[in-house]
Amino acid sequence: MSDTHFDTLPQWLEWIESNHPVDQIELGLDRLRKVYQRMGLDLSASRKVIVGGTNGKGSTIAMLDQTLRDQGKTVGCFTSPHFLRYNERIKLAGVPVNDDLIMRAFAAIERAREDVSLTYFEYNTLAALHLFAIEKPDVMLLEVGLGGRLDAINIVDADISVVTTVSVDHVDWLGDDREQIGYEKAGIYRAGCPAVCGDPNPPQKLLSYADQIGARLFCRGRDFSWSQTGQKGWQWQGGQADGNSVLISGLPEISLPKSNAATVIQVLSLLGMMPESQQLRESLAKASLTGRMQQLTVDGVDYTLDVAHNPEAAEYLSGRLRDQPVEGRTLMVLGMLADKDIDQVLAELKSVVDQWYLVSLKGARGQSAQVLSEKLTALGVAVTRQAAYDTVAAALHGVASDAAPGDRVIVAGSFLTVSDALIALNMDGKLQ
């Protein structure tokens, strides 16, 4: 039993990070399972939904959270990463938990850990589960950190497991093709339990794994779907747990992806927690998520913050920008990590951007603005020498001085880029 103790959450986090670096990845459940079992966490009072996938995890959880809370359900959410404060990772009733609750959870982990080494994300996971075991929310929404089969959150047996999409990302850990990645993500499915796949073209290994273990798989395009019914409306059709199908029409335009909303509605149906149609419309329209098509107006300049850190997300962003043209120019503040598919992200975005403001991200994984500029040049995009910045804040000052009425500013490329932008914009309308 460890006697580690600190008086503030920043002290706890500094100690955890110094002993277990944030970027340390050690997939596997054996070490974690030992500590989890020693902690004796009882999660049986809550319905548990695990959400994995390459893209769309955050927006899926945000919409589920909103629709469930609007029905009076108590909801616990565990997501990552955070933008401004660590507390964002663990929410109860839509609100980040306070420092004291997190510190108590860390102390409980230390009492049970003994000589077992845990990664930063494993601490996060156990802290969230400790809190949820105490608070006993009606529903727990748990986001996979990386992959699925060997991810820390897979220590939990979910009542419903969701894979949003399957694309090539994190190849060093998950494999370099959709089939292998799909297999890793399908590892969150459970025998005899409903499983949902929001990818319209699911890898065969995902389908085979679900069939092999006897999961009840509901696939987008086969078992549920959405379709546009007019310029500002869409409908959903899908299955219920009893095998009957249902059609919901008159759904509104929403800020988050409709494809993920379709997955959300299917999950609600399988949970037996589908709201009345009007309540569903209102909840989906209300749901929002930091850093995903997030709209801000600062000193008369319109900003859209969207992480868009891999090709699939960049394709979605470029599509939204095409569908929502502006009178002026589209100015892009972009900073990326070196281990992402930068070439393909730039290829997806180049046709919708008029002027670039490239940022060097710090840290071992950060890519330089110079490399981003060279890659754009190789794609035939003219980039001015003034386009490179050392910080997101400097790039935002540059773009603010250039922006004219009718222009829009997009901030994208990484969670780190968006996080720095939120700090620089100060979230209250003043550029620092």
Short mmCIF file of C-alpha atoms in Angstrom, two decimals:
data_model
loop_
_atom_site.label_atom_id
_atom_site.label_comp_id
_atom_site.label_asym_id
_atom_site.label_seq_id
_atom_site.Cartn_x
_atom_site.Cartn_y
_atom_site.Cartn_z
CA MET A 1 0.00 0.00 0.00
CA SER A 2 1.38 3.41 -1.02
CA ASP A 3 1.27 6.38 1.35
CA THR A 4 1.56 8.87 -1.54
CA HIS A 5 -0.48 11.98 -0.79
CA PHE A 6 -0.71 15.51 -2.17
CA ASP A 7 -2.81 18.51 -1.18
CA THR A 8 -3.76 19.78 -4.64
CA LEU A 9 -4.81 18.23 -7.94
CA PRO A 10 -1.94 19.91 -9.86
CA GLN A 11 0.51 18.26 -7.45
CA TRP A 12 -1.11 14.88 -8.02
CA LEU A 13 -1.03 15.32 -11.80
CA GLU A 14 2.60 16.48 -11.78
CA TRP A 15 3.58 13.40 -9.76
CA ILE A 16 1.61 11.02 -12.02
CA GLU A 17 3.06 12.60 -15.17
CA SER A 18 6.63 12.54 -13.84
CA ASN A 19 6.39 8.85 -13.01
CA HIS A 20 4.11 7.86 -15.87
CA PRO A 21 4.56 10.18 -18.88
CA VAL A 22 1.42 11.34 -20.69
CA ASP A 23 2.67 9.99 -24.03
CA GLN A 24 3.61 6.59 -22.59
CA ILE A 25 1.47 3.88 -24.19
CA GLU A 26 1.53 0.35 -22.81
CA LEU A 27 -1.41 -1.60 -24.19
CA GLY A 28 -2.66 -4.61 -22.24
CA LEU A 29 -5.00 -5.25 -19.35
CA ASP A 30 -3.06 -7.56 -17.02
CA ARG A 31 -1.46 -4.88 -14.80
CA LEU A 32 -4.60 -2.78 -14.77
CA ARG A 33 -6.81 -5.75 -13.90
CA LYS A 34 -4.79 -6.43 -10.75
CA VAL A 35 -5.37 -2.93 -9.41
CA TYR A 36 -8.99 -2.82 -10.58
CA GLN A 37 -9.76 -6.04 -8.72
CA ARG A 38 -7.98 -4.86 -5.58
CA MET A 39 -10.10 -1.68 -5.63
CA GLY A 40 -13.28 -3.77 -5.55
CA LEU A 41 -15.26 -1.35 -7.70
CA ASP A 42 -18.96 -2.22 -8.06
CA LEU A 43 -20.38 -0.75 -11.29
CA SER A 44 -23.50 -2.91 -11.37
CA ALA A 45 -25.88 -0.04 -10.54
CA SER A 46 -25.19 1.68 -13.89
CA ARG A 47 -25.89 0.83 -17.52
CA LYS A 48 -22.53 0.96 -19.27
CA VAL A 49 -21.87 2.11 -22.83
CA ILE A 50 -18.34 1.93 -24.26
CA VAL A 51 -17.63 4.04 -27.36
CA GLY A 52 -14.63 3.34 -29.56
CA GLY A 53 -13.70 4.18 -33.14
CA THR A 54 -11.26 6.30 -35.12
CA ASN A 55 -13.42 9.42 -35.28
CA GLY A 56 -16.71 10.50 -33.77
CA LYS A 57 -16.28 9.13 -30.25
CA GLY A 58 -16.54 12.52 -28.58
CA SER A 59 -19.56 13.73 -30.52
CA THR A 60 -21.33 10.40 -30.03
CA ILE A 61 -20.85 10.62 -26.27
CA ALA A 62 -21.87 14.30 -26.24
CA MET A 63 -25.17 13.54 -27.98
CA LEU A 64 -25.85 10.49 -25.83
CA ASP A 65 -25.12 12.53 -22.71
CA GLN A 66 -27.46 15.34 -23.76
CA THR A 67 -30.37 13.11 -24.76
CA LEU A 68 -30.12 10.99 -21.62
CA ARG A 69 -29.82 13.94 -19.23
CA ASP A 70 -32.76 15.65 -20.92
CA GLN A 71 -34.81 12.59 -19.93
CA GLY A 72 -33.81 13.03 -16.29
CA LYS A 73 -31.16 10.30 -16.28
CA THR A 74 -27.99 10.76 -14.25
CA VAL A 75 -25.00 10.30 -16.55
CA GLY A 76 -21.28 9.84 -15.91
CA CYS A 77 -18.93 10.55 -18.84
CA PHE A 78 -15.29 9.58 -19.19
CA THR A 79 -13.55 11.10 -22.23
CA SER A 80 -10.09 12.21 -23.33
CA PRO A 81 -8.08 14.24 -23.85
CA HIS A 82 -8.93 17.47 -22.06
CA PHE A 83 -8.54 20.95 -23.52
CA LEU A 84 -8.13 23.32 -20.57
CA ARG A 85 -8.54 21.41 -17.31
CA TYR A 86 -7.99 17.77 -16.39
CA ASN A 87 -11.45 17.71 -14.77
CA GLU A 88 -13.05 17.80 -18.25
CA ARG A 89 -12.22 14.09 -18.59
CA ILE A 90 -14.70 13.02 -15.91
CA LYS A 91 -18.19 14.53 -15.85
CA LEU A 92 -21.23 13.86 -13.72
CA ALA A 93 -24.59 15.35 -14.73
CA GLY A 94 -22.87 17.33 -17.48
CA VAL A 95 -20.41 19.02 -15.10
CA PRO A 96 -16.67 18.27 -14.69
CA VAL A 97 -16.08 16.74 -11.25
CA ASN A 98 -14.24 18.82 -8.66
CA ASP A 99 -10.62 18.50 -7.61
CA ASP A 100 -11.40 16.85 -4.26
CA LEU A 101 -13.25 13.92 -5.84
CA ILE A 102 -10.42 13.27 -8.29
CA MET A 103 -7.78 13.48 -5.54
CA ARG A 104 -9.72 10.94 -3.45
CA ALA A 105 -9.84 8.65 -6.47
CA PHE A 106 -6.07 8.95 -7.00
CA ALA A 107 -5.49 8.19 -3.31
CA ALA A 108 -7.68 5.09 -3.60
CA ILE A 109 -5.67 3.94 -6.62
CA GLU A 110 -2.42 4.40 -4.70
CA ARG A 111 -3.74 2.36 -1.76
CA ALA A 112 -4.51 -0.52 -4.13
CA ARG A 113 -1.63 -0.20 -6.61
CA GLU A 114 1.24 -1.55 -4.45
CA ASP A 115 4.12 -2.29 -6.85
CA VAL A 116 2.08 -2.28 -10.08
CA SER A 117 3.13 0.39 -12.58
CA LEU A 118 0.28 2.23 -14.30
CA THR A 119 0.29 4.57 -17.30
CA TYR A 120 -1.16 8.07 -17.15
CA PHE A 121 -4.28 6.93 -19.02
CA GLU A 122 -4.71 3.94 -16.71
CA TYR A 123 -4.75 6.32 -13.73
CA ASN A 124 -7.39 8.36 -15.55
CA THR A 125 -9.51 5.30 -16.23
CA LEU A 126 -9.40 3.95 -12.68
CA ALA A 127 -10.13 7.40 -11.26
CA ALA A 128 -13.27 7.69 -13.40
CA LEU A 129 -14.45 4.19 -12.53
CA HIS A 130 -13.82 4.83 -8.83
CA LEU A 131 -15.98 7.95 -8.95
CA PHE A 132 -18.75 6.26 -10.91
CA ALA A 133 -18.76 3.30 -8.51
CA ILE A 134 -19.43 5.76 -5.67
CA GLU A 135 -21.88 8.07 -7.46
CA LYS A 136 -23.77 5.25 -9.27
CA PRO A 137 -25.11 7.20 -12.28
CA ASP A 138 -27.96 5.66 -14.27
CA VAL A 139 -25.69 5.44 -17.34
CA MET A 140 -21.91 5.46 -17.74
CA LEU A 141 -20.52 6.64 -21.10
CA LEU A 142 -16.91 5.49 -21.45
CA GLU A 143 -14.61 6.52 -24.30
CA VAL A 144 -11.87 4.21 -25.55
CA GLY A 145 -8.47 5.88 -25.50
CA LEU A 146 -6.67 3.84 -28.18
CA GLY A 147 -7.90 0.85 -30.16
CA GLY A 148 -10.24 -1.20 -28.02
CA ARG A 149 -9.20 -4.78 -27.33
CA LEU A 150 -6.21 -3.82 -25.16
CA ASP A 151 -7.36 -0.35 -24.09
CA ALA A 152 -7.76 0.34 -20.37
CA ILE A 153 -11.50 1.00 -20.57
CA ASN A 154 -12.03 -2.53 -21.90
CA ILE A 155 -11.58 -3.71 -18.31
CA VAL A 156 -15.31 -2.93 -18.09
CA ASP A 157 -17.95 -5.26 -19.54
CA ALA A 158 -20.31 -2.92 -21.37
CA ASP A 159 -24.05 -3.40 -21.79
CA ILE A 160 -23.71 -1.86 -25.26
CA SER A 161 -20.46 -1.31 -27.17
CA VAL A 162 -20.10 1.12 -30.07
CA VAL A 163 -17.50 1.43 -32.82
CA THR A 164 -18.15 4.74 -34.59
CA THR A 165 -15.81 4.53 -37.59
CA VAL A 166 -12.75 2.56 -38.64
CA SER A 167 -9.93 4.41 -40.42
CA VAL A 168 -6.17 4.04 -40.51
CA ASP A 169 -4.64 5.89 -37.55
CA HIS A 170 -2.17 5.03 -34.75
CA VAL A 171 -0.54 2.49 -37.09
CA ASP A 172 2.36 1.86 -34.69
CA TRP A 173 -0.08 0.37 -32.20
CA LEU A 174 -3.10 -0.88 -34.13
CA GLY A 175 -1.80 -2.01 -37.51
CA ASP A 176 -1.64 -0.32 -40.90
CA ASP A 177 -4.86 -1.54 -42.53
CA ARG A 178 -8.57 -1.23 -41.75
CA GLU A 179 -9.01 -4.97 -41.23
CA GLN A 180 -6.50 -5.22 -38.38
CA ILE A 181 -7.64 -1.93 -36.89
CA GLY A 182 -11.27 -3.06 -37.11
CA TYR A 183 -10.39 -6.23 -35.22
CA GLU A 184 -8.71 -4.23 -32.46
CA LYS A 185 -11.69 -1.90 -32.13
CA ALA A 186 -14.19 -4.78 -32.13
CA GLY A 187 -12.50 -6.09 -28.97
CA ILE A 188 -14.93 -3.99 -26.89
CA TYR A 189 -17.90 -6.08 -28.10
CA ARG A 190 -19.33 -8.63 -25.66
CA ALA A 191 -21.01 -12.00 -26.15
CA GLY A 192 -24.80 -11.80 -26.05
CA CYS A 193 -24.83 -8.01 -25.78
CA PRO A 194 -25.88 -5.41 -28.35
CA ALA A 195 -22.99 -4.05 -30.42
CA VAL A 196 -23.23 -1.10 -32.79
CA CYS A 197 -21.02 -0.15 -35.74
CA GLY A 198 -21.49 3.30 -37.24
CA ASP A 199 -19.06 2.72 -40.12
CA PRO A 200 -21.00 2.24 -43.38
CA ASN A 201 -18.28 -0.11 -44.66
CA PRO A 202 -17.24 -2.18 -41.63
CA PRO A 203 -14.10 -4.30 -41.97
CA GLN A 204 -14.78 -8.01 -42.36
CA LYS A 205 -12.67 -8.81 -39.30
CA LEU A 206 -14.98 -6.65 -37.18
CA LEU A 207 -18.04 -8.45 -38.53
CA SER A 208 -16.42 -11.85 -38.08
CA TYR A 209 -15.35 -11.13 -34.50
CA ALA A 210 -18.84 -9.99 -33.52
CA ASP A 211 -20.31 -13.14 -35.07
CA GLN A 212 -17.66 -15.37 -33.47
CA ILE A 213 -18.38 -14.18 -29.92
CA GLY A 214 -22.14 -13.99 -30.40
CA ALA A 215 -22.57 -10.22 -30.08
CA ARG A 216 -25.86 -8.80 -31.43
CA LEU A 217 -24.43 -6.48 -34.06
CA PHE A 218 -26.33 -3.51 -35.50
CA CYS A 219 -24.56 -1.97 -38.51
CA ARG A 220 -25.20 1.39 -40.12
CA GLY A 221 -26.52 0.89 -43.65
CA ARG A 222 -27.76 -2.60 -42.83
CA ASP A 223 -29.70 -2.33 -39.57
CA PHE A 224 -30.07 1.43 -39.23
CA SER A 225 -29.58 4.46 -41.47
CA TRP A 226 -30.20 8.15 -41.90
CA SER A 227 -31.18 10.12 -44.98
CA GLN A 228 -31.64 13.77 -45.89
CA THR A 229 -35.31 14.62 -46.48
CA GLY A 230 -34.99 18.26 -47.46
CA GLN A 231 -32.65 21.21 -47.26
CA LYS A 232 -32.95 21.35 -43.47
CA GLY A 233 -34.29 18.00 -42.35
CA TRP A 234 -33.40 14.34 -42.12
CA GLN A 235 -34.84 11.05 -40.90
CA TRP A 236 -33.63 7.93 -39.13
CA GLN A 237 -34.72 4.34 -39.48
CA GLY A 238 -33.46 1.50 -37.35
CA GLY A 239 -34.08 -1.48 -35.12
CA GLN A 240 -35.28 -1.94 -31.58
CA ALA A 241 -34.13 -4.56 -29.11
CA ASP A 242 -37.33 -6.57 -29.75
CA GLY A 243 -36.59 -6.77 -33.47
CA ASN A 244 -39.15 -4.22 -34.60
CA SER A 245 -38.11 -1.26 -36.72
CA VAL A 246 -38.93 2.40 -36.22
CA LEU A 247 -38.87 5.52 -38.40
CA ILE A 248 -38.22 8.99 -36.97
CA SER A 249 -38.65 11.90 -39.37
CA GLY A 250 -38.40 15.67 -39.12
CA LEU A 251 -35.00 15.64 -37.41
CA PRO A 252 -33.29 19.07 -37.41
CA GLU A 253 -29.98 20.35 -38.71
CA ILE A 254 -27.37 19.87 -35.98
CA SER A 255 -23.82 21.07 -35.36
CA LEU A 256 -22.40 17.56 -34.87
CA PRO A 257 -22.22 14.88 -37.59
CA LYS A 258 -25.56 13.30 -38.55
CA SER A 259 -23.82 9.98 -39.12
CA ASN A 260 -22.87 9.92 -35.43
CA ALA A 261 -26.34 11.12 -34.46
CA ALA A 262 -27.75 8.11 -36.32
CA THR A 263 -25.52 5.85 -34.24
CA VAL A 264 -26.67 7.64 -31.08
CA ILE A 265 -30.34 7.04 -31.89
CA GLN A 266 -29.65 3.35 -32.45
CA VAL A 267 -27.91 3.12 -29.07
CA LEU A 268 -30.81 4.89 -27.34
CA SER A 269 -33.22 2.44 -28.95
CA LEU A 270 -31.22 -0.56 -27.74
CA LEU A 271 -30.91 0.92 -24.25
CA GLY A 272 -34.68 1.28 -24.12
CA MET A 273 -34.13 4.98 -23.45
CA MET A 274 -35.48 6.53 -26.65
CA PRO A 275 -37.15 9.87 -25.87
CA GLU A 276 -40.30 11.14 -27.52
CA SER A 277 -39.61 12.44 -31.04
CA GLN A 278 -39.85 16.13 -30.14
CA GLN A 279 -37.55 15.70 -27.15
CA LEU A 280 -35.07 13.83 -29.35
CA ARG A 281 -35.08 16.67 -31.87
CA GLU A 282 -34.46 19.26 -29.16
CA SER A 283 -31.69 17.27 -27.49
CA LEU A 284 -29.77 16.58 -30.70
CA ALA A 285 -30.01 20.23 -31.72
CA LYS A 286 -28.74 21.32 -28.29
CA ALA A 287 -25.77 18.94 -28.08
CA SER A 288 -22.33 20.48 -28.64
CA LEU A 289 -18.72 19.55 -28.09
CA THR A 290 -15.60 21.61 -27.44
CA GLY A 291 -13.27 21.60 -30.43
CA ARG A 292 -15.72 20.01 -32.86
CA MET A 293 -17.18 22.56 -35.28
CA GLN A 294 -17.15 24.94 -32.31
CA GLN A 295 -18.22 28.45 -33.29
CA LEU A 296 -16.74 31.57 -31.64
CA THR A 297 -16.87 35.24 -32.54
CA VAL A 298 -14.00 37.31 -31.18
CA ASP A 299 -13.67 41.04 -31.87
CA GLY A 300 -15.94 40.66 -34.89
CA VAL A 301 -14.01 37.71 -36.38
CA ASP A 302 -15.78 34.36 -36.81
CA TYR A 303 -13.75 31.33 -35.68
CA THR A 304 -14.50 27.63 -36.13
CA LEU A 305 -12.45 25.27 -33.94
CA ASP A 306 -12.32 21.67 -35.12
CA VAL A 307 -9.63 19.17 -34.12
CA ALA A 308 -9.56 17.48 -37.56
CA HIS A 309 -6.30 15.63 -36.87
CA ASN A 310 -6.62 12.73 -39.32
CA PRO A 311 -7.82 12.29 -42.93
CA GLU A 312 -11.37 11.20 -42.10
CA ALA A 313 -11.89 14.16 -39.78
CA ALA A 314 -10.30 16.54 -42.30
CA GLU A 315 -12.60 15.24 -45.02
CA TYR A 316 -15.61 15.92 -42.79
CA LEU A 317 -14.37 19.45 -42.01
CA SER A 318 -13.74 20.27 -45.67
CA GLY A 319 -17.22 19.01 -46.56
CA ARG A 320 -18.84 21.21 -43.91
CA LEU A 321 -16.88 24.24 -45.15
CA ARG A 322 -18.01 23.60 -48.73
CA ASP A 323 -21.61 23.25 -47.61
CA GLN A 324 -21.42 26.53 -45.69
CA PRO A 325 -19.73 29.05 -48.01
CA VAL A 326 -18.93 32.59 -46.85
CA GLU A 327 -18.66 35.86 -48.69
CA GLY A 328 -14.99 36.29 -47.85
CA ARG A 329 -11.98 34.02 -47.47
CA THR A 330 -11.31 30.94 -45.37
CA LEU A 331 -8.17 31.45 -43.27
CA MET A 332 -6.68 28.31 -41.70
CA VAL A 333 -4.58 28.15 -38.52
CA LEU A 334 -3.07 24.67 -38.60
CA GLY A 335 -0.73 22.84 -36.24
CA MET A 336 -0.19 19.06 -36.35
CA LEU A 337 1.65 16.19 -34.71
CA ALA A 338 4.36 14.48 -36.72
CA ASP A 339 2.91 10.98 -36.30
CA LYS A 340 -0.34 11.88 -38.08
CA ASP A 341 -1.02 11.44 -41.82
CA ILE A 342 -0.21 15.07 -42.55
CA ASP A 343 -0.05 14.69 -46.34
CA GLN A 344 -3.57 13.32 -46.58
CA VAL A 345 -4.98 15.86 -44.12
CA LEU A 346 -3.52 18.70 -46.20
CA ALA A 347 -4.83 17.10 -49.39
CA GLU A 348 -8.35 17.05 -47.90
CA LEU A 349 -8.19 20.68 -46.76
CA LYS A 350 -6.28 22.47 -49.52
CA SER A 351 -9.28 23.10 -51.79
CA VAL A 352 -11.28 24.92 -49.09
CA VAL A 353 -8.53 27.15 -47.65
CA ASP A 354 -7.55 30.51 -49.13
CA GLN A 355 -4.73 31.43 -46.76
CA TRP A 356 -2.63 29.38 -44.33
CA TYR A 357 -1.19 30.22 -40.90
CA LEU A 358 1.05 27.30 -39.96
CA VAL A 359 2.10 26.60 -36.37
CA SER A 360 5.01 24.60 -34.94
CA LEU A 361 3.68 22.38 -32.14
CA LYS A 362 6.04 21.82 -29.22
CA GLY A 363 7.09 18.49 -27.75
CA ALA A 364 8.62 15.32 -29.14
CA ARG A 365 5.60 14.62 -31.35
CA GLY A 366 5.09 18.17 -32.63
CA GLN A 367 5.61 18.94 -36.31
CA SER A 368 7.25 22.18 -37.44
CA ALA A 369 5.52 24.86 -39.47
CA GLN A 370 8.39 24.59 -41.96
CA VAL A 371 7.59 20.95 -42.71
CA LEU A 372 3.88 21.76 -43.05
CA SER A 373 4.79 24.52 -45.50
CA GLU A 374 7.00 22.19 -47.53
CA LYS A 375 4.25 19.58 -47.71
CA LEU A 376 1.72 22.18 -48.90
CA THR A 377 4.17 23.38 -51.53
CA ALA A 378 4.58 19.77 -52.73
CA LEU A 379 0.78 19.67 -53.14
CA GLY A 380 0.91 22.73 -55.37
CA VAL A 381 -0.29 25.18 -52.72
CA ALA A 382 1.43 28.57 -52.62
CA VAL A 383 2.44 29.42 -49.04
CA THR A 384 3.90 32.80 -48.13
CA ARG A 385 7.07 33.01 -46.05
CA GLN A 386 5.10 34.84 -43.37
CA ALA A 387 2.84 31.82 -42.87
CA ALA A 388 4.98 30.11 -40.18
CA TYR A 389 4.46 30.79 -36.46
CA ASP A 390 6.05 29.45 -33.29
CA THR A 391 2.80 29.45 -31.30
CA VAL A 392 -0.93 29.24 -31.90
CA ALA A 393 -1.34 32.58 -30.12
CA ALA A 394 1.05 34.26 -32.57
CA ALA A 395 -0.77 32.73 -35.53
CA LEU A 396 -4.11 33.96 -34.17
CA HIS A 397 -2.73 37.49 -33.83
CA GLY A 398 -1.52 37.25 -37.42
CA VAL A 399 -4.85 36.06 -38.73
CA ALA A 400 -6.80 38.62 -36.66
CA SER A 401 -4.80 41.45 -38.24
CA ASP A 402 -5.43 40.04 -41.73
CA ALA A 403 -9.10 39.08 -41.42
CA ALA A 404 -11.61 41.27 -43.24
CA PRO A 405 -15.41 41.40 -42.93
CA GLY A 406 -16.91 38.24 -44.40
CA ASP A 407 -13.80 36.12 -43.74
CA ARG A 408 -13.83 33.10 -41.44
CA VAL A 409 -10.98 31.58 -39.46
CA ILE A 410 -10.61 27.83 -39.00
CA VAL A 411 -8.36 26.39 -36.26
CA ALA A 412 -7.54 22.72 -36.77
CA GLY A 413 -4.98 19.91 -36.89
CA SER A 414 -4.65 18.71 -33.30
CA PHE A 415 -6.20 18.74 -29.85
CA LEU A 416 -3.13 20.74 -28.83
CA THR A 417 -3.80 23.38 -31.51
CA VAL A 418 -7.41 23.81 -30.42
CA SER A 419 -6.46 23.82 -26.74
CA ASP A 420 -3.91 26.58 -27.29
CA ALA A 421 -6.47 28.51 -29.34
CA LEU A 422 -9.05 28.31 -26.55
CA ILE A 423 -6.48 29.73 -24.15
CA ALA A 424 -5.39 32.46 -26.55
CA LEU A 425 -8.98 33.44 -27.34
CA ASN A 426 -9.72 33.34 -23.63
CA MET A 427 -13.23 32.01 -24.34
CA ASP A 428 -14.76 35.38 -23.45
CA GLY A 429 -14.23 37.34 -26.61
CA LYS A 430 -10.75 38.77 -26.08
CA LEU A 431 -7.62 37.74 -27.94
CA GLN A 432 -4.70 37.52 -25.51
#
